[in-house]
Coordinates of C-alpha atoms and ligand atoms in Angstrom, one line a residue:
M1 CA 0.0 0.0 0.0
D2 CA 1.0 3.6 -0.3
A3 CA 2.7 4.6 2.9
L4 CA 0.7 6.7 5.3
P5 CA 3.2 9.4 6.1
G6 CA 3.1 10.8 9.6
L7 CA 1.9 7.8 11.6
P8 CA 4.8 7.3 13.9
F9 CA 3.4 4.5 16.0
D10 CA 5.3 3.7 19.1
N11 CA 3.4 1.0 20.9
S12 CA 3.8 0.0 24.5
Y13 CA 0.5 -1.7 25.5
A14 CA 0.8 -4.3 22.8
K15 CA 4.2 -5.3 24.3
L16 CA 2.4 -6.4 27.5
P17 CA 1.6 -10.1 27.8
E18 CA -1.0 -11.6 25.5
R19 CA -3.6 -12.0 28.2
F20 CA -4.0 -8.2 28.3
Y21 CA -5.8 -8.1 25.0
A22 CA -6.8 -9.9 21.8
R23 CA -4.9 -9.2 18.7
L24 CA -7.1 -8.6 15.7
A25 CA -7.6 -6.1 12.9
P26 CA -10.7 -4.0 12.5
T27 CA -13.4 -5.4 10.2
P28 CA -13.5 -3.6 6.9
V29 CA -16.6 -1.6 5.9
A30 CA -18.3 -1.1 2.5
A31 CA -17.9 2.6 1.7
P32 CA -15.9 4.7 4.1
R33 CA -16.5 8.4 3.9
L34 CA -14.7 11.0 6.1
V35 CA -17.2 13.3 7.7
K36 CA -15.0 15.1 10.1
L37 CA -11.2 15.3 10.7
N38 CA -9.9 17.2 13.7
E39 CA -7.0 18.9 11.9
A40 CA -5.7 20.8 15.0
L41 CA -5.6 17.7 17.0
A42 CA -3.9 15.8 14.2
L43 CA -1.2 18.4 14.1
R44 CA -0.7 18.3 17.9
L45 CA -0.3 14.5 17.6
G46 CA 2.4 15.1 14.9
L47 CA 0.1 13.5 12.3
D48 CA -0.3 14.9 8.8
P49 CA -4.0 16.0 8.3
Q50 CA -3.7 15.7 4.5
A51 CA -2.4 12.1 4.8
L52 CA -5.3 11.3 7.1
A53 CA -7.8 12.8 4.8
S54 CA -6.4 11.0 1.7
A55 CA -8.1 7.9 0.4
E56 CA -5.5 5.7 2.3
G57 CA -5.9 7.7 5.4
V58 CA -9.7 7.4 5.4
E59 CA -9.4 3.6 4.8
M60 CA -7.3 3.4 7.9
L61 CA -9.8 5.5 9.9
A62 CA -12.6 3.2 8.8
G63 CA -10.6 0.1 9.7
N64 CA -10.2 -1.1 6.1
R65 CA -6.4 -0.9 6.2
V66 CA -3.9 -1.4 8.9
A67 CA -1.2 1.2 8.7
P68 CA 2.4 0.2 9.0
G69 CA 3.5 0.1 12.6
S70 CA 0.0 -0.4 13.9
E71 CA -0.5 -3.4 16.1
P72 CA -4.3 -3.6 16.5
I73 CA -5.6 -5.0 19.7
A74 CA -8.9 -5.1 21.7
L75 CA -8.2 -4.5 25.4
A76 CA -9.4 -6.9 28.1
Y77 CA -11.1 -5.3 31.1
A78 CA -13.8 -6.1 33.6
G79 CA -16.0 -3.7 35.6
H80 CA -18.9 -2.9 37.9
Q81 CA -21.9 -1.9 35.9
F82 CA -24.4 -0.1 38.0
G83 CA -22.8 -1.8 41.0
N84 CA -22.8 -5.3 39.7
F85 CA -19.4 -6.9 38.9
V86 CA -18.9 -8.3 35.4
P87 CA -15.6 -10.2 35.3
Q88 CA -15.2 -9.8 31.6
L89 CA -16.2 -6.8 29.5
G90 CA -13.4 -5.6 27.2
D91 CA -13.3 -3.6 24.0
G92 CA -16.4 -5.1 22.4
R93 CA -16.5 -2.6 19.6
A94 CA -13.2 -0.8 19.8
I95 CA -9.7 -1.5 18.6
L96 CA -6.5 0.2 19.7
L97 CA -4.5 0.9 16.6
G98 CA -1.4 1.9 18.5
E99 CA 0.2 4.8 20.3
V100 CA 1.9 7.9 19.1
V101 CA 4.0 10.4 21.1
D102 CA 2.5 13.9 20.6
R103 CA 4.3 17.2 20.1
D104 CA 4.3 17.8 23.9
G105 CA 6.0 14.4 24.4
R106 CA 2.8 12.8 25.7
R107 CA 1.9 9.3 24.7
R108 CA -1.5 9.0 23.1
D109 CA -3.7 6.0 22.2
I110 CA -5.3 6.0 18.8
Q111 CA -8.4 3.9 18.9
L112 CA -11.2 3.1 16.5
K113 CA -14.6 2.8 18.1
G114 CA -17.3 1.0 16.1
S115 CA -14.7 -1.0 14.2
G116 CA -16.4 -4.4 14.2
P117 CA -16.8 -7.3 16.6
T118 CA -14.0 -8.6 18.8
P119 CA -13.7 -11.6 21.2
F120 CA -15.2 -9.2 23.8
S121 CA -18.3 -8.3 21.9
R122 CA -20.6 -10.7 23.8
N123 CA -23.9 -10.2 21.9
G124 CA -23.1 -6.9 20.4
D125 CA -22.4 -6.2 16.7
G126 CA -19.2 -4.3 17.4
R127 CA -20.6 -1.3 15.5
A128 CA -21.6 2.3 16.3
A129 CA -24.3 4.4 14.7
V130 CA -23.5 7.8 13.3
G131 CA -25.5 9.7 15.9
P132 CA -23.6 8.5 19.0
V133 CA -20.3 8.8 17.1
L134 CA -21.0 12.5 16.4
R135 CA -22.3 12.9 19.9
E136 CA -19.1 11.7 21.4
Y137 CA -17.2 13.9 18.9
I138 CA -19.2 17.0 19.9
V139 CA -19.2 16.5 23.7
S140 CA -15.6 15.3 24.0
E141 CA -14.3 18.3 22.0
A142 CA -16.5 20.6 24.0
M143 CA -15.1 19.3 27.2
A144 CA -11.6 19.8 25.9
A145 CA -12.4 23.4 25.1
L146 CA -13.8 23.9 28.5
G147 CA -10.5 22.7 29.9
V148 CA -11.8 19.5 31.4
P149 CA -9.5 16.4 31.0
T150 CA -11.0 14.2 28.4
T151 CA -10.4 11.8 25.6
R152 CA -10.4 13.5 22.2
S153 CA -12.0 12.9 18.9
L154 CA -9.7 12.8 15.9
A155 CA -12.1 11.8 13.1
A156 CA -15.5 10.4 12.3
V157 CA -16.2 8.3 9.2
T158 CA -19.4 6.8 8.0
T159 CA -19.2 3.2 6.9
G160 CA -21.8 3.1 4.1
E161 CA -23.3 0.2 6.0
P162 CA -26.5 0.2 8.0
I163 CA -26.6 -1.1 11.5
W164 CA -29.7 -2.2 13.4
R165 CA -30.7 -0.7 16.7
D166 CA -34.4 0.2 17.2
G167 CA -34.5 0.6 13.4
E168 CA -31.9 0.9 10.7
L169 CA -29.2 3.6 11.3
P170 CA -26.1 4.6 9.3
G171 CA -23.0 3.1 10.7
A172 CA -19.9 5.1 11.7
V173 CA -16.5 4.8 13.2
L174 CA -15.0 7.3 15.7
T175 CA -11.2 7.7 16.0
R176 CA -10.7 8.4 19.7
V177 CA -7.5 9.7 21.2
A178 CA -6.7 9.1 24.9
S179 CA -3.8 9.4 27.3
S180 CA -4.5 5.7 27.7
H181 CA -7.5 3.3 27.8
V182 CA -6.5 1.8 31.1
R183 CA -9.5 1.8 33.4
V184 CA -10.3 0.8 37.0
G185 CA -11.9 -2.2 35.2
T186 CA -8.6 -3.2 33.6
F187 CA -7.2 -3.7 37.1
Q188 CA -10.4 -5.5 38.2
F189 CA -10.0 -7.9 35.3
F190 CA -6.7 -9.2 36.7
A191 CA -7.7 -8.9 40.3
A192 CA -10.7 -11.1 39.7
R193 CA -8.4 -13.7 38.2
R194 CA -6.0 -13.4 41.2
D195 CA -3.3 -12.6 38.6
T196 CA -0.9 -10.6 40.8
E197 CA 1.8 -10.7 38.2
A198 CA -0.4 -9.0 35.6
L199 CA -1.5 -6.5 38.2
R200 CA 2.1 -5.6 38.9
L201 CA 2.9 -5.3 35.2
L202 CA -0.2 -3.1 34.7
A203 CA 0.7 -0.9 37.6
E204 CA 4.2 -0.5 36.3
H205 CA 2.9 0.4 32.9
V206 CA 0.6 3.0 34.4
I207 CA 3.3 4.5 36.6
A208 CA 5.7 4.8 33.7
R209 CA 3.1 6.3 31.5
H210 CA 1.0 8.6 33.7
Y211 CA 2.6 8.9 37.1
P212 CA 6.4 8.7 36.8
E213 CA 6.7 10.6 40.1
A214 CA 5.3 7.6 41.9
R215 CA 8.3 5.6 40.9
E216 CA 10.4 7.9 43.1
A217 CA 8.1 7.6 46.1
A218 CA 8.9 5.4 49.1
E219 CA 5.9 3.2 48.3
P220 CA 5.3 3.5 44.6
Y221 CA 1.9 1.7 44.5
R222 CA 0.5 3.7 47.3
A223 CA 1.7 6.8 45.5
L224 CA 0.0 5.5 42.3
F225 CA -3.3 5.0 44.2
E226 CA -3.0 8.5 45.7
A227 CA -2.2 10.1 42.4
V228 CA -5.2 8.5 40.7
I229 CA -7.4 9.6 43.6
A230 CA -6.2 13.1 43.1
R231 CA -6.9 13.2 39.4
Q232 CA -10.3 11.7 39.8
A233 CA -11.2 14.1 42.6
S234 CA -10.2 17.0 40.5
L235 CA -12.0 15.6 37.4
V236 CA -15.3 15.0 39.1
A237 CA -15.2 18.5 40.6
Q238 CA -14.6 19.9 37.2
W239 CA -17.7 18.0 35.9
L240 CA -19.8 19.5 38.6
L241 CA -18.5 23.0 37.9
V242 CA -19.6 22.9 34.2
G243 CA -22.9 21.0 34.9
F244 CA -21.8 17.8 33.2
I245 CA -23.5 14.5 34.0
H246 CA -21.5 11.5 32.7
G247 CA -24.4 9.1 33.0
V248 CA -22.6 5.8 33.2
M249 CA -19.9 6.0 35.7
N250 CA -19.2 2.3 35.8
T251 CA -15.8 1.3 36.9
D252 CA -15.0 0.3 33.3
N253 CA -15.6 3.9 32.3
C254 CA -13.3 5.3 35.0
S255 CA -10.0 6.2 33.5
I256 CA -6.8 5.6 35.4
A257 CA -5.3 8.7 33.7
G258 CA -8.1 10.8 35.0
E259 CA -9.8 11.7 31.7
T260 CA -13.5 11.8 31.0
I261 CA -14.1 8.7 28.9
D262 CA -17.0 7.0 27.2
Y263 CA -19.5 9.6 26.1
G264 CA -22.7 7.5 26.0
P265 CA -25.7 8.9 27.8
C266 CA -23.9 12.0 29.1
A267 CA -25.5 15.4 29.0
F268 CA -25.2 18.9 30.4
M269 CA -27.7 20.2 32.9
D270 CA -29.8 23.2 32.0
A271 CA -31.8 24.3 35.1
Y272 CA -29.8 23.5 38.2
N273 CA -31.1 20.5 40.0
P274 CA -28.6 18.2 41.9
E275 CA -30.8 15.2 41.2
T276 CA -30.7 15.6 37.5
V277 CA -30.5 12.3 35.5
F278 CA -30.7 12.0 31.7
S279 CA -29.9 8.4 31.0
S280 CA -32.9 6.2 30.3
I281 CA -31.1 3.2 31.8
D282 CA -30.3 4.9 35.1
Q283 CA -33.7 4.2 36.6
Q284 CA -32.5 4.7 40.2
G285 CA -30.6 7.9 39.6
R286 CA -27.3 6.2 40.7
Y287 CA -25.3 8.5 38.4
A288 CA -27.3 11.7 39.0
Y289 CA -25.4 15.0 38.9
A290 CA -24.8 15.3 42.6
H291 CA -24.1 11.6 43.1
Q292 CA -21.0 11.8 40.9
P293 CA -18.4 12.5 43.6
G294 CA -19.7 9.7 45.8
I295 CA -19.6 7.3 42.8
A296 CA -16.1 8.4 41.9
H297 CA -15.1 7.6 45.5
W298 CA -16.8 4.2 45.3
N299 CA -15.0 3.4 42.0
L300 CA -11.7 4.4 43.6
A301 CA -12.4 2.0 46.5
R302 CA -12.8 -0.7 43.9
F303 CA -9.5 0.3 42.4
G304 CA -7.9 0.2 45.8
E305 CA -9.1 -3.3 46.3
T306 CA -7.3 -4.5 43.2
L307 CA -4.1 -2.9 44.5
L308 CA -4.2 -4.7 47.9
P309 CA -1.7 -7.5 46.8
L310 CA 0.7 -4.8 45.7
L311 CA 0.4 -2.5 48.7
A312 CA 1.8 -4.8 51.4
D313 CA 2.5 -8.4 52.0
D314 CA 0.3 -8.4 55.1
S315 CA -3.3 -8.0 54.1
D316 CA -4.3 -6.0 57.1
K317 CA -1.5 -3.6 56.5
A318 CA -2.5 -3.4 52.8
L319 CA -6.1 -2.6 53.7
A320 CA -4.9 0.1 56.1
I321 CA -2.8 1.7 53.4
A322 CA -5.7 1.6 50.9
N323 CA -8.1 3.1 53.4
E324 CA -5.7 5.9 54.4
A325 CA -5.2 6.8 50.7
L326 CA -8.9 6.7 50.0
G327 CA -9.4 9.1 52.9
T328 CA -7.6 11.8 50.9
F329 CA -10.4 11.9 48.3
R330 CA -12.8 14.1 50.2
D331 CA -10.4 16.9 50.9
R332 CA -9.1 16.9 47.4
Y333 CA -12.6 16.9 45.9
V334 CA -13.9 19.6 48.3
G335 CA -10.8 21.7 47.7
A336 CA -11.2 21.5 43.9
L337 CA -14.9 22.2 44.0
T338 CA -14.6 25.1 46.4
G339 CA -11.7 26.7 44.4
G340 CA -13.8 26.3 41.3
L341 CA -16.9 27.8 42.9
R342 CA -14.8 30.8 44.1
R343 CA -13.7 31.4 40.5
K344 CA -17.2 31.0 39.3
L345 CA -18.4 33.6 41.8
G346 CA -15.5 36.0 40.9
L347 CA -13.8 35.7 44.3
F348 CA -10.1 36.4 44.4
T349 CA -9.6 35.8 48.1
E350 CA -10.7 33.0 50.4
E351 CA -13.1 33.3 53.2
A352 CA -14.7 30.7 55.4
G353 CA -18.2 31.5 54.3
D354 CA -17.5 31.1 50.6
S355 CA -18.8 27.5 50.3
A356 CA -22.0 28.5 52.0
L357 CA -22.4 31.5 49.8
A358 CA -22.0 29.3 46.7
Q359 CA -24.3 26.6 48.1
D360 CA -27.0 29.2 48.8
L361 CA -26.9 30.4 45.3
L362 CA -27.2 26.9 44.0
N363 CA -30.2 26.3 46.3
A364 CA -31.8 29.5 45.0
M365 CA -31.1 28.2 41.4
T366 CA -32.9 25.0 42.3
D367 CA -35.9 26.9 43.7
G368 CA -35.9 29.3 40.8
L369 CA -35.3 26.7 38.1
A370 CA -32.5 28.9 37.0
D371 CA -30.2 27.8 34.2
F372 CA -26.9 26.8 35.7
T373 CA -24.6 28.0 32.9
L374 CA -26.4 31.3 32.2
T375 CA -26.7 32.2 35.9
F376 CA -22.9 32.2 36.4
R377 CA -22.2 33.8 33.1
R378 CA -24.7 36.7 33.6
L379 CA -23.5 37.1 37.2
G380 CA -20.1 38.1 35.6
D381 CA -21.9 40.9 33.8
A382 CA -23.6 41.9 37.1
A383 CA -20.2 42.1 38.7
A384 CA -19.2 44.9 36.4
D385 CA -22.5 46.6 36.2
P386 CA -25.4 46.3 38.8
A387 CA -27.8 47.2 36.0
A388 CA -27.3 43.7 34.7
D389 CA -28.7 42.2 38.0
A390 CA -32.1 42.1 36.3
E391 CA -30.8 39.8 33.6
V392 CA -29.7 37.4 36.3
R393 CA -32.9 37.7 38.3
R394 CA -35.0 36.9 35.2
L395 CA -33.4 33.4 35.1
F396 CA -34.9 32.6 38.5
A397 CA -38.4 33.0 37.1
N398 CA -39.9 30.3 39.3
K399 CA -38.9 32.1 42.5
P400 CA -36.9 35.3 42.0
D401 CA -37.1 36.4 45.7
S402 CA -34.6 33.6 46.6
F403 CA -32.1 35.4 44.3
D404 CA -33.0 38.7 45.8
V405 CA -32.1 37.4 49.2
W406 CA -28.8 36.1 48.0
L407 CA -27.6 39.0 45.8
P408 CA -26.7 41.5 48.6
R409 CA -24.7 38.9 50.4
W410 CA -22.6 38.4 47.3
R411 CA -22.2 42.1 46.8
E412 CA -21.0 42.5 50.4
R413 CA -18.5 39.7 49.9
L414 CA -17.2 41.4 46.7
A415 CA -16.9 44.7 48.5
R416 CA -14.2 43.1 50.8
E417 CA -11.9 42.7 47.7
P418 CA -10.1 45.5 46.0
Q419 CA -10.6 44.3 42.3
D420 CA -12.7 46.5 40.1
G421 CA -15.8 45.3 38.3
A422 CA -14.2 45.0 34.9
S423 CA -11.4 42.8 36.0
R424 CA -13.8 40.7 38.0
R425 CA -16.1 40.3 35.0
A426 CA -13.1 39.2 32.9
A427 CA -12.1 36.6 35.4
M428 CA -15.6 35.3 35.8
H429 CA -16.1 35.1 32.0
A430 CA -12.9 33.1 31.8
A431 CA -14.3 30.7 34.4
N432 CA -18.0 30.6 33.3
P433 CA -18.7 29.4 29.8
L434 CA -21.4 30.9 27.7
Y435 CA -21.7 28.0 25.3
I436 CA -22.1 24.4 26.4
P437 CA -23.4 21.5 24.3
R438 CA -27.1 22.2 24.9
N439 CA -29.0 19.0 24.5
H440 CA -31.5 20.3 21.9
R441 CA -28.6 21.6 19.8
V442 CA -26.8 18.4 19.9
E443 CA -29.9 16.5 18.9
L444 CA -30.6 18.9 15.9
A445 CA -27.0 18.4 14.7
L446 CA -27.2 14.6 15.0
A447 CA -30.6 14.4 13.3
A448 CA -29.5 16.5 10.3
A449 CA -26.5 14.3 9.9
A450 CA -28.2 10.9 10.4
E451 CA -31.4 11.8 8.4
R452 CA -30.2 14.1 5.7
E453 CA -26.4 13.7 5.6
D454 CA -26.4 17.4 6.4
Y455 CA -23.3 18.1 8.5
G456 CA -23.8 21.9 8.5
P457 CA -25.4 22.0 12.0
F458 CA -22.8 19.7 13.4
E459 CA -20.0 21.9 12.0
E460 CA -21.5 25.0 13.3
L461 CA -22.1 23.6 16.7
L462 CA -18.4 22.5 16.8
A463 CA -17.4 26.0 15.9
V464 CA -19.5 27.5 18.7
L465 CA -18.2 25.0 21.3
A466 CA -14.6 25.4 20.3
K467 CA -14.5 28.8 22.1
P468 CA -17.0 28.4 24.9
F469 CA -15.9 31.4 26.9
E470 CA -15.9 33.9 24.0
E471 CA -19.2 35.7 23.4
R472 CA -20.0 35.9 19.7
P473 CA -23.2 37.8 18.8
E474 CA -23.8 35.7 15.7
F475 CA -24.1 32.6 18.0
A476 CA -26.3 34.2 20.6
A477 CA -29.0 31.6 20.1
Y478 CA -26.6 28.8 21.0
A479 CA -26.3 30.2 24.5
E480 CA -30.1 29.6 25.2
P481 CA -31.5 26.6 26.9
A482 CA -34.1 24.5 25.1
P483 CA -37.6 26.1 24.8
A484 CA -39.7 25.1 27.8
D485 CA -42.1 23.1 25.6
Q486 CA -39.4 20.6 24.6
G487 CA -40.2 18.3 27.6
V488 CA -37.9 16.1 29.5
Y489 CA -34.6 15.2 27.8
R490 CA -33.6 11.6 27.8
T491 CA -30.3 10.0 26.6
F492 CA -29.7 6.5 25.6
C493 CA -26.6 4.4 26.0
G494 CA -24.1 5.1 23.3
T495 CA -24.6 1.8 21.4
Ligands
AMP501 P1 -20.3 1.1 27.5 O1 -21.6 1.1 28.1 O2 -20.2 1.8 26.1 O3 -19.2 1.5 28.4 O4 -19.9 -0.4 27.1 C1 -20.0 -1.5 28.0 C2 -19.5 -2.7 27.4 O5 -20.3 -3.1 26.3 C3 -18.1 -2.6 26.8 O6 -17.4 -3.8 27.0 C4 -18.3 -2.4 25.3 O7 -17.3 -2.8 24.5 C5 -19.6 -3.2 25.1 N1 -20.4 -2.8 23.9 C6 -21.1 -1.7 23.9 N2 -21.7 -1.6 22.7 C7 -21.3 -2.7 21.9 C8 -21.6 -3.1 20.6 N3 -22.4 -2.5 19.8 N4 -21.0 -4.3 20.2 C9 -20.2 -5.0 21.1 N5 -19.9 -4.6 22.3 C10 -20.4 -3.4 22.8
MG502 MG1 -17.3 1.8 28.3

């Protein structure tokens, strides 16, 4: 084949023992068509966008060709799904093509998702529909632009093949880029098999790749656990600060590198309500907005269990170490959340009452059915000009007096800081996005693509979300929540 220039694969996971994965190539598809290439990301990865967009490049992105240097594998993992342990899950519809080292020297997985069945597919077809593929593309890129650690989307291709879900849908393949695809569930896979040697190899792989500082620590595996706890605590705080609901925080969707991964039924909240759930399969609200920190902690406890044989020879001692490490989660999470809420409120200094001030605003938002994103954004305008207070107040239509009670407390707090209104507004606008992937906008973009092969709305939405903090008058409508008559929004698992 013609060489695919600029694909400098440098694989490390495929060098691990064979029981870590299954070796297999993607299953070719009938008629690959590139519908989106993330050129900026390609360049950061040291890849040549033109080569990727060429006929050979698209064949690779569709899984029809295996590029030189690629060692395609489907990764083995287990996981707790909604609290129930499944000893074998694995990449049922994804194949890791290989790793590249990006321009910043960071190793990145290049994975195809929707690339055909694997030995881990169970009853699934190994495929993905164009809607969920574009959904992951939109939301993961939006998260990246918001500054939240996340897997990225490099490309989307349609396959020219129908797949069957509730009805017939166009098939597609997403090229996903991740710091790695190691999950809590990867450790659980080996722990469930009492394969301590594999656990050690996996832990060493992860330390070398993500947490090299742990290698220097007196107890490297404890340091690894604490580092993962720190990243997950920070991650989940960032989710809450932008109103993101992951929707399916199973341990197999909990990244050891601390990135948001697996955009299935995720969605952003409009009106602030801590009990918000979008996913149709989350009947109990296990993964509701405000439950996410508790679930992250629970997932990390499952991770700690897998590390017990590595933490100490004596099992009581190992348990004590794990529990001590797990105990650091709360302070880290609360610290990250409080710091983030201060930034959202435009506070430059720290006072003991700040958390309560933030919480009381959130409570008022719940009572008022106020839009989470717009409340903080408009509050930035109010910081510079009290004439804008009315714009914020209008968002609390259901109960504006709860905002009226809160507002003077915030003003008193601001008065104890020297910053002027303009610099406060600038700081608040840098912390509070104006544009998030509003559910109705995402749905419109997906429907146009899936039903009419019209990618215009998808492209425009991506352009809006690429600069979420920068107000652009031509995109004013994208800042608005769904019209009230749209009803309750539901998401479905990304299959
Ligand atoms: P998820 O809910 O996307 O995290 O997936 C949970 C598990 O189901 C993983 O092992 C996936 O690989 C697998 N899976 C999801 N969809 C499919 C599919 N269409 N074909 C095969 N396996 C799938
Ligand atoms: Mg998953």
